[in-house]
Coordinates of C-alpha atoms in Angstrom, one line a residue:
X1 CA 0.0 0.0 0.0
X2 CA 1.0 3.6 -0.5
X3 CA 0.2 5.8 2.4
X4 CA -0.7 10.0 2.4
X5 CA 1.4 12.8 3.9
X6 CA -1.5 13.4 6.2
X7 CA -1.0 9.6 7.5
X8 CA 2.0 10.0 7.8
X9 CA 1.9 13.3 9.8
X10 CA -0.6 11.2 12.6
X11 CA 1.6 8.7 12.8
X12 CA 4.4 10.2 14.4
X13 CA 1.6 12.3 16.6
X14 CA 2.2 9.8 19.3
X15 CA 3.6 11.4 22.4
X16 CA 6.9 10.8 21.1
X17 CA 9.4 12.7 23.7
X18 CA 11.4 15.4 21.6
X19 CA 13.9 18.1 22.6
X20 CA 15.2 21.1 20.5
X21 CA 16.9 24.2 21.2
X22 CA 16.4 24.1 24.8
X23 CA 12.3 22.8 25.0
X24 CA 10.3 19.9 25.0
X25 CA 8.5 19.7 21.3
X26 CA 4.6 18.5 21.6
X27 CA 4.2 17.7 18.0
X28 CA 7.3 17.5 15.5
X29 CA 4.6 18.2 12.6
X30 CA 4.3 21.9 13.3
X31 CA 7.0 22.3 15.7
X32 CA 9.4 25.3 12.9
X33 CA 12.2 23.8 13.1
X34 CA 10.5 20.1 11.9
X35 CA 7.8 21.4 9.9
X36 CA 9.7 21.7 6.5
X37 CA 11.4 18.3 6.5
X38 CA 8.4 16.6 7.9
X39 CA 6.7 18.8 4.7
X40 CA 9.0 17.1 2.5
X41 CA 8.5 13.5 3.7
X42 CA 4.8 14.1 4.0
X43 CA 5.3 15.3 -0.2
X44 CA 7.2 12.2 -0.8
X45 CA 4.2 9.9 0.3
X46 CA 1.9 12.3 -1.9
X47 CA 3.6 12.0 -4.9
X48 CA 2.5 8.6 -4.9
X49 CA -1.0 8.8 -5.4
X50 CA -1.1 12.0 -8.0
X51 CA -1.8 11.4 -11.7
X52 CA 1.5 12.6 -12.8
X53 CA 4.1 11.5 -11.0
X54 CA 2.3 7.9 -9.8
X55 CA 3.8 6.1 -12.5
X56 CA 7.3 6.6 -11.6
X57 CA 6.9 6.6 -7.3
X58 CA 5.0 3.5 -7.8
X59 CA 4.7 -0.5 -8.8
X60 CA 1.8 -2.6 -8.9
X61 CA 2.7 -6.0 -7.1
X62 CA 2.1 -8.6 -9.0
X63 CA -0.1 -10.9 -7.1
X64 CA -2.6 -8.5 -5.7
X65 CA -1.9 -5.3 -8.3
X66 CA -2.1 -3.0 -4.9
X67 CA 0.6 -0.3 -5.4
X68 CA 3.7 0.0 -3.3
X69 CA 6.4 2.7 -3.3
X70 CA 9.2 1.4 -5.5
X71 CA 11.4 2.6 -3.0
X72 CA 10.6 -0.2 -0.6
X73 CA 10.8 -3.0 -3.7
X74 CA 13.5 -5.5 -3.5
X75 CA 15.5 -5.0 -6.4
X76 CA 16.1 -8.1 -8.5
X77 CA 16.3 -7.0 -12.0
X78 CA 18.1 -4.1 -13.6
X79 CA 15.2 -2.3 -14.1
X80 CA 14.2 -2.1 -10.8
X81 CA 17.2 -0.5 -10.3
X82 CA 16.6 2.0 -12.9
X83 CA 12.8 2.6 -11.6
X84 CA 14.5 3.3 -8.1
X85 CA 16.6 6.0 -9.5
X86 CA 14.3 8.0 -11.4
X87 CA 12.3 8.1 -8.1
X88 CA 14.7 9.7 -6.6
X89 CA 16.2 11.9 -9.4
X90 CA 12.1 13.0 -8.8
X91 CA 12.0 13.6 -5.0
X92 CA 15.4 15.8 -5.1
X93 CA 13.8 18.0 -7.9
X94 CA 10.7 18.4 -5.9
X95 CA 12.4 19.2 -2.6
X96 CA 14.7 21.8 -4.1
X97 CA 17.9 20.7 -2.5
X98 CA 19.1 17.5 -0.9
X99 CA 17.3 15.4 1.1
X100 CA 19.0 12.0 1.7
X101 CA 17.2 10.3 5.4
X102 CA 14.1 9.8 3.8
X103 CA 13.3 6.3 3.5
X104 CA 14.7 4.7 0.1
X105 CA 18.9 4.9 1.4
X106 CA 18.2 3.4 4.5
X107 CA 15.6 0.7 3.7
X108 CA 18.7 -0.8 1.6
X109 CA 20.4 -1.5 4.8
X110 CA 17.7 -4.2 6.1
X111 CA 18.4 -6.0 2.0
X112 CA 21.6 -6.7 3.6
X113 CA 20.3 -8.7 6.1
X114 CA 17.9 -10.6 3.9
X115 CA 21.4 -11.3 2.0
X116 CA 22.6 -12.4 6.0
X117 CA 19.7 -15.1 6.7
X118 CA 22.1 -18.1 7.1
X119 CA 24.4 -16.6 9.2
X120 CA 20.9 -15.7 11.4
X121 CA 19.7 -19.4 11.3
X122 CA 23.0 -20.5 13.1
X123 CA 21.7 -19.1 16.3
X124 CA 18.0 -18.8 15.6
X125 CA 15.3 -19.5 12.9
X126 CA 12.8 -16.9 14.6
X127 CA 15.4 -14.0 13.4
X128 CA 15.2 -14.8 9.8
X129 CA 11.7 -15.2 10.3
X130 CA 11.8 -11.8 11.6
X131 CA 13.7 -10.0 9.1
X132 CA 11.3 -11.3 6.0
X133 CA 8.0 -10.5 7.8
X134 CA 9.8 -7.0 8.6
X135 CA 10.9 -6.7 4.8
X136 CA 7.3 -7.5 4.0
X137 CA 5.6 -4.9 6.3
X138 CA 8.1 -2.3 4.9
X139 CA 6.5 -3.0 1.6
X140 CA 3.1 -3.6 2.5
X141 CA 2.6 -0.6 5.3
X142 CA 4.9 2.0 3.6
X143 CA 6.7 3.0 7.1
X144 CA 9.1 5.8 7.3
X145 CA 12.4 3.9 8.1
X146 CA 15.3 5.1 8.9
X147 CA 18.9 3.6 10.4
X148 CA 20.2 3.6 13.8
X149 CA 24.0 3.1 13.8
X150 CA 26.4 6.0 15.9
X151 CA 26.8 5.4 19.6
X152 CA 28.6 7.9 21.5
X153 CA 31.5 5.1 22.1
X154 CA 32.8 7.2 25.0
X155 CA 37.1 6.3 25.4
X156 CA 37.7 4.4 22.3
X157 CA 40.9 3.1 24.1
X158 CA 39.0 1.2 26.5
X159 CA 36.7 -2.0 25.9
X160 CA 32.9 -0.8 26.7
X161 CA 32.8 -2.5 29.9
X162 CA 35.8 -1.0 30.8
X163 CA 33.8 2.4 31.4
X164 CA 30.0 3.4 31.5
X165 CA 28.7 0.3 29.6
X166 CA 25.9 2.6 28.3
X167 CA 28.3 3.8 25.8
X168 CA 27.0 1.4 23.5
X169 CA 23.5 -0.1 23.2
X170 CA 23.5 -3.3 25.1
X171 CA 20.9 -5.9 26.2
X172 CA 20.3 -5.4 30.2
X173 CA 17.8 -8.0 30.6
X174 CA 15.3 -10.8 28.7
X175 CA 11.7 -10.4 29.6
X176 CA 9.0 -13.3 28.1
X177 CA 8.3 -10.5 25.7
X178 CA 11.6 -9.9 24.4
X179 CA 14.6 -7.5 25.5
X180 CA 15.2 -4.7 27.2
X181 CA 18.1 -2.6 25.6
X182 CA 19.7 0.6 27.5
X183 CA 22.6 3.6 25.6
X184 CA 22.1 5.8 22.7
X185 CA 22.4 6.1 19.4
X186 CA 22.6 9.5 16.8
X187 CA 20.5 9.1 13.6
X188 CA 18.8 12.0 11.2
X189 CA 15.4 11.9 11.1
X190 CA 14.9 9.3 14.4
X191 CA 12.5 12.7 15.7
X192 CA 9.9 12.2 12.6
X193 CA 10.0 8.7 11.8
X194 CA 8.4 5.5 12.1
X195 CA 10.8 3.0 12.7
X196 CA 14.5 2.7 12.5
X197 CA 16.9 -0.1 11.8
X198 CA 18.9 -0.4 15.1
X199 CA 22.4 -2.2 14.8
X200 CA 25.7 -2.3 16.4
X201 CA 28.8 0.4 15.5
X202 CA 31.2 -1.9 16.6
X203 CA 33.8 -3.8 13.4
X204 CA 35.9 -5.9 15.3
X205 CA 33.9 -8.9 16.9
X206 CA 36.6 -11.0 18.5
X207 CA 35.9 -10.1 21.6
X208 CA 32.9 -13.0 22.7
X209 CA 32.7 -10.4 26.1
X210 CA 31.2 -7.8 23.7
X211 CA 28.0 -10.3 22.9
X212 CA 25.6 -8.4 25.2
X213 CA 26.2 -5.5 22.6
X214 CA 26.3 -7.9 19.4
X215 CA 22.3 -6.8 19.1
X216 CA 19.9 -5.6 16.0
X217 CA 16.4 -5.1 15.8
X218 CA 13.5 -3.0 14.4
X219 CA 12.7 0.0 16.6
X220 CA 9.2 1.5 16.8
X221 CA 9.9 5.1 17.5
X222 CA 7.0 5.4 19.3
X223 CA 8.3 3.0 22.0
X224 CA 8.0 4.0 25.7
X225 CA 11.4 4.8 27.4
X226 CA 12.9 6.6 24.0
X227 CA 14.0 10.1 24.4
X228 CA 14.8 12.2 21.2
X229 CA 17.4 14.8 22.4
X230 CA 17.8 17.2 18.8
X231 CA 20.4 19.4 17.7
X232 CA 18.9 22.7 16.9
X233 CA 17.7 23.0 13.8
X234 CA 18.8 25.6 10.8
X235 CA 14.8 25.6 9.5
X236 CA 13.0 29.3 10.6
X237 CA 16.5 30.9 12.4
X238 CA 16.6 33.1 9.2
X239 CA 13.9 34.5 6.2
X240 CA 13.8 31.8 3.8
X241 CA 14.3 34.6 1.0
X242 CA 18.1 34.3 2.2
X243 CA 18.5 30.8 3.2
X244 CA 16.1 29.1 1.1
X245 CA 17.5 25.2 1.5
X246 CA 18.4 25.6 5.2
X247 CA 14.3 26.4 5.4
X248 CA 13.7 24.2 3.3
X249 CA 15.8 20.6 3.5
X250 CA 17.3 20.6 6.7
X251 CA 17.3 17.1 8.1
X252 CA 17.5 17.3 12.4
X253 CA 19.8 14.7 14.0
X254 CA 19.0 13.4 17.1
X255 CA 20.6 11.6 20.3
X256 CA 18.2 9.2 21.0
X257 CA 18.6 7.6 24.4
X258 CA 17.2 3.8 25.2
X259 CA 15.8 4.3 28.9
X260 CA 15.2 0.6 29.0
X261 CA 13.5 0.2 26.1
X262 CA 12.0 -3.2 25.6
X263 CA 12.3 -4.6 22.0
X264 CA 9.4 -7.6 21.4
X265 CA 11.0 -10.8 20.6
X266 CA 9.4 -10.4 17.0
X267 CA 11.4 -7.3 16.1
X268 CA 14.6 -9.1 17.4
X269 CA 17.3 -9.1 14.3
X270 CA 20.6 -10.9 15.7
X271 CA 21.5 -11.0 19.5
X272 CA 24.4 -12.2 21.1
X273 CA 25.6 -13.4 17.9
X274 CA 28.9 -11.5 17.1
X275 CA 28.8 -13.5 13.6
X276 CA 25.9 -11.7 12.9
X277 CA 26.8 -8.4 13.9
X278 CA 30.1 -8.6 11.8
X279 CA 28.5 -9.6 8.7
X280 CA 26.1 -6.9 8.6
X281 CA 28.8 -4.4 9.5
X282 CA 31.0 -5.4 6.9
X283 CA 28.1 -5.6 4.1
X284 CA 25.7 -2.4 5.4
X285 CA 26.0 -0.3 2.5
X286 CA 25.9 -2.7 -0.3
X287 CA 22.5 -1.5 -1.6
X288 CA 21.8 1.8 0.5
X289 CA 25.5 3.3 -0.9
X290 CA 23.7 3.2 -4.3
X291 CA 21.0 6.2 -3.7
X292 CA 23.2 8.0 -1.5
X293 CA 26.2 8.2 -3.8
X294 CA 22.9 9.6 -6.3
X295 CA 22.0 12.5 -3.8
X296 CA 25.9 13.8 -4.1
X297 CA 25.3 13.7 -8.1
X298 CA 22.4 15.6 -7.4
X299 CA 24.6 18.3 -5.0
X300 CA 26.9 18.6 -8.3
X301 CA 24.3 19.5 -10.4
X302 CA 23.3 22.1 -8.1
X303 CA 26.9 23.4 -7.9
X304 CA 26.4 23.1 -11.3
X305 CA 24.0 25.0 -12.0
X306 CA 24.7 28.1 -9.5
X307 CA 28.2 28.4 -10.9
X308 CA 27.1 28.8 -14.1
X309 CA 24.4 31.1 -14.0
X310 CA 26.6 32.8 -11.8
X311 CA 29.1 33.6 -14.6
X312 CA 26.4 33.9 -17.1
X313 CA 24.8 36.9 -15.4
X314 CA 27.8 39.0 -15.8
X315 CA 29.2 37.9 -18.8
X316 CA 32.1 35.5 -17.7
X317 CA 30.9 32.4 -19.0
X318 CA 33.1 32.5 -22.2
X319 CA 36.5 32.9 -20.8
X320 CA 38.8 29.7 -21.0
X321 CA 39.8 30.0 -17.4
X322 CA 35.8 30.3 -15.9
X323 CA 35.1 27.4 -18.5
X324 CA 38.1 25.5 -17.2
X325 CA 36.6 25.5 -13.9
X326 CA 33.3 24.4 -15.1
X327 CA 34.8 21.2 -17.1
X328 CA 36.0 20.4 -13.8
X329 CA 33.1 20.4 -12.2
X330 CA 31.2 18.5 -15.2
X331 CA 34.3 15.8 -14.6
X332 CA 33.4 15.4 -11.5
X333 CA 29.5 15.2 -12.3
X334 CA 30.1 12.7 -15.1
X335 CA 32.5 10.7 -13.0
X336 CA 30.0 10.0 -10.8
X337 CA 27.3 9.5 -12.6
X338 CA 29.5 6.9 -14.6
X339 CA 30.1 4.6 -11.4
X340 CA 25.8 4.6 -10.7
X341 CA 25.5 3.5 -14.3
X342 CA 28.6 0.6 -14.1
X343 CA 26.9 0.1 -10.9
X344 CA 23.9 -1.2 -12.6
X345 CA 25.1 -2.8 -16.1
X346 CA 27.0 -4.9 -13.9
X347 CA 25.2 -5.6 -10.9
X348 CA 25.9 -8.4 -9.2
X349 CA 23.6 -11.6 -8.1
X350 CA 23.2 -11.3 -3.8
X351 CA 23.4 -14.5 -1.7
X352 CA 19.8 -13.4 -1.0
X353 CA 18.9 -14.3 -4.7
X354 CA 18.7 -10.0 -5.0
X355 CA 20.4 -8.1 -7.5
X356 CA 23.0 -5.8 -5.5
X357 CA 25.2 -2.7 -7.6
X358 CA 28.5 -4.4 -8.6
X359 CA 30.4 -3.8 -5.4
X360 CA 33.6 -2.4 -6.3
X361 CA 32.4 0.0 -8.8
X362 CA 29.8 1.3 -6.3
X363 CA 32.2 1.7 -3.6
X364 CA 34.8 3.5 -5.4
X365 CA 32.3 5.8 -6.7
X366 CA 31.4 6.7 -3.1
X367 CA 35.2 7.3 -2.2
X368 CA 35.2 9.5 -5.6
X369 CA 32.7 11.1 -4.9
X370 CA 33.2 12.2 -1.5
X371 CA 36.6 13.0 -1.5
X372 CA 36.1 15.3 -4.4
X373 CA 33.7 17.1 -2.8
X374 CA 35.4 19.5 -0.6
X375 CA 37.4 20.4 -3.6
X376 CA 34.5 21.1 -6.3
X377 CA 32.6 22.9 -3.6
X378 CA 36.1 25.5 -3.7
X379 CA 35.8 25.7 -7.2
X380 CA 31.9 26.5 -7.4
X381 CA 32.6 29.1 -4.6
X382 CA 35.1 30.4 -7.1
X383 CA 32.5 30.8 -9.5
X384 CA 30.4 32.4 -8.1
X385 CA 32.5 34.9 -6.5
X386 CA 32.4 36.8 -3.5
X387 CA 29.2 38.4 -3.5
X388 CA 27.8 35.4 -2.2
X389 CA 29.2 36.4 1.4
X390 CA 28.6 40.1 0.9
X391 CA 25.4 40.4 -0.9
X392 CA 22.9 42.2 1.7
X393 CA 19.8 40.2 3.0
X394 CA 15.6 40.7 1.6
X395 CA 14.9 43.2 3.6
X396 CA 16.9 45.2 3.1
X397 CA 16.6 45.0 -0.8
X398 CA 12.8 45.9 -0.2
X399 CA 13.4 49.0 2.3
X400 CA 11.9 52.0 1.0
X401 CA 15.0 54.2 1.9
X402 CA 18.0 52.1 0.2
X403 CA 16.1 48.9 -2.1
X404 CA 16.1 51.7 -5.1
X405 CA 20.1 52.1 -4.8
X406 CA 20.2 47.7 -4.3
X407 CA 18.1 47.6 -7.3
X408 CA 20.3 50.2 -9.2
X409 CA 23.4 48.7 -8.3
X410 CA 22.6 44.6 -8.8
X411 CA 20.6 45.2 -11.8
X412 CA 23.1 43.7 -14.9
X413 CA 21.0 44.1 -18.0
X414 CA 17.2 43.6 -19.0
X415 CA 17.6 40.4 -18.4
X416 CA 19.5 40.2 -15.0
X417 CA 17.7 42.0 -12.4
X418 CA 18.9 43.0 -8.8
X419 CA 15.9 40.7 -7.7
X420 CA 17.2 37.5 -9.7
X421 CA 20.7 38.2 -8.9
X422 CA 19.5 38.3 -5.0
X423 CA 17.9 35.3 -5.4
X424 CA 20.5 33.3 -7.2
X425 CA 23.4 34.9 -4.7
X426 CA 21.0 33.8 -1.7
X427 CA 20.8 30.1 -2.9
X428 CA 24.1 29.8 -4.1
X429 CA 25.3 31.2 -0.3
X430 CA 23.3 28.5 1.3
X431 CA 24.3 25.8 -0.7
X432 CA 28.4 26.7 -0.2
X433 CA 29.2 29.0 2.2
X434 CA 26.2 29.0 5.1
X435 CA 26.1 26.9 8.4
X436 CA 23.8 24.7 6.3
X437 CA 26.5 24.2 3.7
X438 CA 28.8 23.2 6.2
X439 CA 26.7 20.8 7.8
X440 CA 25.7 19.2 4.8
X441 CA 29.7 18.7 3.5
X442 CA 30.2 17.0 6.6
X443 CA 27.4 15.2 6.5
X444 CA 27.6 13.9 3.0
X445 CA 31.6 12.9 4.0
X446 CA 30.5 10.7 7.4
X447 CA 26.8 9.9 7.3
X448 CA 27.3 6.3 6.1
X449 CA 30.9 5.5 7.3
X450 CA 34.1 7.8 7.8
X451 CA 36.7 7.8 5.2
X452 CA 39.0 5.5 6.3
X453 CA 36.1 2.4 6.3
X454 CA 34.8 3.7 3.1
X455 CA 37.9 2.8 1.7
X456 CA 38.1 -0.2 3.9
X457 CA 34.6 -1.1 1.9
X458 CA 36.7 -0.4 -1.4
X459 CA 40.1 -2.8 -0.5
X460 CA 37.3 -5.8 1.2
X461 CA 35.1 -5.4 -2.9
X462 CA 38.1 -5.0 -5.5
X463 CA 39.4 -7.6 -7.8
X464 CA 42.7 -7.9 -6.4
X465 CA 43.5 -11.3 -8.2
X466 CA 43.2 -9.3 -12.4
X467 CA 46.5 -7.2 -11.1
X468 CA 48.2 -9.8 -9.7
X469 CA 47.8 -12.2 -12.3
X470 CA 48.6 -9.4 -14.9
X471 CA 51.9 -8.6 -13.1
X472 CA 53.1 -12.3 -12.7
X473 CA 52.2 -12.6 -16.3
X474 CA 54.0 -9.8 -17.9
X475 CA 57.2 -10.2 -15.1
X476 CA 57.0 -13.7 -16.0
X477 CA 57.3 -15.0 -12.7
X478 CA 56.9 -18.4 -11.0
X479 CA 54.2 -20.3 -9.9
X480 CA 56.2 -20.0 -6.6
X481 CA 54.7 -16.4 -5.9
X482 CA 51.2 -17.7 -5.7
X483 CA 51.8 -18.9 -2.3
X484 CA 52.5 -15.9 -1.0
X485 CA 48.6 -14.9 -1.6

């Protein structure tokens, strides 16, 4: 089924307990500094049921013909993965910025454990169960879901039970109904969703003392004993005539804190199974990487496109060296945009029985992609010049006394007026230079892993073996070497 916005909005009316800039928030759905995401996911659900965009937000299952958001389909063909990106290609363009915690990144994450199901029948059939009845409601009942990964970790140097054990989530205590887990975790969008994907940070399992911790499971964010503490938002601090994405697409991150929550047996993942916790840390991102290497193609069309009209409005746009930086930036564009099409044309068969983005190719696109990105966002900023950090705010472009002198003096030609210009310098300041352009670089460069596992993700996917054998070929070298593999 396809839900509404406006069922969406009820559902997370449910006395959830949310903090923001210093107060207690009654309802997240009106609440300024929510309202514009929560907009934005509530539009996502719409699209689904109007005329003209149905077809593409949309798939007709094929035993019942109900309609489902293709978001939540389990890809198995190419195709599917094609339908999946023009979805999204169509909820960025209708947002007006980036939005990335929305539902079809981190729904990706649970296809990994579907992939995981033999490795969760070595310490209990009921978790497998669990994971295909939970892949089967995220279809069926169209739930916002979201990831639950961060703990605060506390002193790295030390084991967990070396310190407050609360550093990490942990299992306290079984109960008939299930068990009751106590820490944290930090997600985006935990405040205004349904349900969240709730796994382990930790890599390194060898340690069977750390099984208490070795715990994943479905979370109802509507659970008694959760606490959403928010980081103030960037959403109604300023007009939205100067800071028109930080009003529009900022997505809240929250501490939320497990007061002894107690998890149901039936929404029970993996526990005390390090196995299990290892495999799905080392395969997380095998699906969800695909969409959210896609939203940083979507950021460099936006740099994109400011630069450019940028130099356009005063004329630059034909000298080699503006032109120069623009290639650049259409390099990077292309570059990435090559690695989600590989991605696809040689996708990879899952042990699932899915159809996963061929690993290495997706991986290295990510490290591409985000690496870059600090760099192209200096070369945009470049572009556009340094009026975007000087360039006076709305009002005071429409004060009686001094707008006529604005107008006069950021007017270009008849077809570059001081109100355009504001407009474009506004939007190309919040996407570079603002606290919402910082926030979004770093969140784009550590919101799945940090660098160094990305490129752990990259040395675990190559072909390591083509080189090799290449080298041994061409140095003609014994068979002696292999044994040193």
């Amino acid at each position: 089924m396809i839900r509404t916005g406006d069922e969406y909005r009820d559902s997370i009316r449910d006395g959830r307990q949310v903090w923001v800039d210093g107060e207690k928030v009654s309802d997240v759905t009106s609440h300024p500094m929510f309202k514009p995401i929560v907009d934005v996911r509530a539009r996502i659900y719409d699209l689904a049921h109007e005329a003209e965009t149905q077809k593409v937000m949309t798939y007709a299952d094929e035993e019942t013909g109900e309609l489902n958001a293709i978001a939540n389909r389990l890809p198995k063909t190419q195709q599917d993965w094609i339908d999946k990106r023009a979805a999204v290609d169509l909820v960025q363009r209708e947002a007006g910025g980036v939005v990335t915690r929305v539902g079809d990144e981190t729904i990706g994450e649970m296809w990994s454990l579907y992939d995981g199901q033999d490795v969760l029948n070595e310490v209990d059939p009921r978790f497998s169960e669990n994971i295909r009845r939970h892949i089967s409601r995220s279809i069926k009942a169209d739930p916002f879901h979201v990831s639950a990964n961060t703990d605060p970790k506390g002193d790295r140097s030390k084991a967990p039970q070396d310190q407050d054990p609360d550093m990490l989530l942990h299992v306290v205590r079984e109960t008939d109904n299930g068990i009751v887990v106590r820490g944290a975790k930090y997600e985006t969008a935990a405040a205004y969703s349904n349900q969240a994907f709730t796994k382990p940070t930790i890599a390194n399992w060898g340690n069977s003392e750390l099984s208490d911790y070795a715990v994943g499971f479905v979370m109802d964010m509507g659970s008694p004993g959760l606490k959403f503490i928010s980081r103030n938002g960037f959403a109604s601090k300023s007009p939205s005539a100067d800071y028109p994405l930080a009003n529009r697409v900022d997505e809240v991150e929250s501490l939320v804190v497990f007061d002894d929550v107690e998890i149901p047996w039936e929404d029970v993942l993996f526990y005390r199974h390090t196995k299990a916790a290892g495999f799905i840390r080392s395969t997380l991102h095998r699906y969800s990487a695909f969409p959210f290497v896609q939203r940083t193609l979507h950021l460099a069309d936006l740099m994109i496109g400011s630069a450019l009209w940028n130099v356009k409005q005063t004329g630059l746009e034909k000298q080699q060296a503006v032109q120069e930086k623009l290639a650049q930036l259409a390099c990077y564009r292309e570059t990435i945009n090559a690695h989600l099409t590989a991605a696809i044309a040689h996708a990879e068969p899952s042990p699932g029985g899915l159809l996963m983005p061929n690993q290495s190719l997706l991986y290295t696109g990510r490290v591409t992609a985000l690496t870059q990105l600090p760099a192209m966002m200096h070369i945009a900023r470049e572009l556009c010049g340094g009026q975007i950090c000087i360039t006076p705010d709305s009002a005071t472009f429409n004060d009686p006394e001094v707008g006529s002198w604005l107008d006069k003096f950021y007017s270009v030609n008849e077809n570059w007026v001081a109100e355009d210009r504001r407009r474009l310098l506004a939007f190309a300041r919040d996407l570079l230079n603002s606290d919402y352009a910082g926030h979004r670089l770093t969140f784009q460069l550590f919101a799945q892993s940090p660098p160094f596992a990305q490129l752990g993700a990259v040395y675990r996917n190559f072909d390591w073996d083509g080189p090799l054998d290449l080298v041994k070929s061409a140095a003609d070298l014994s068979e002696k070497v292999n044994g040193s593999r």
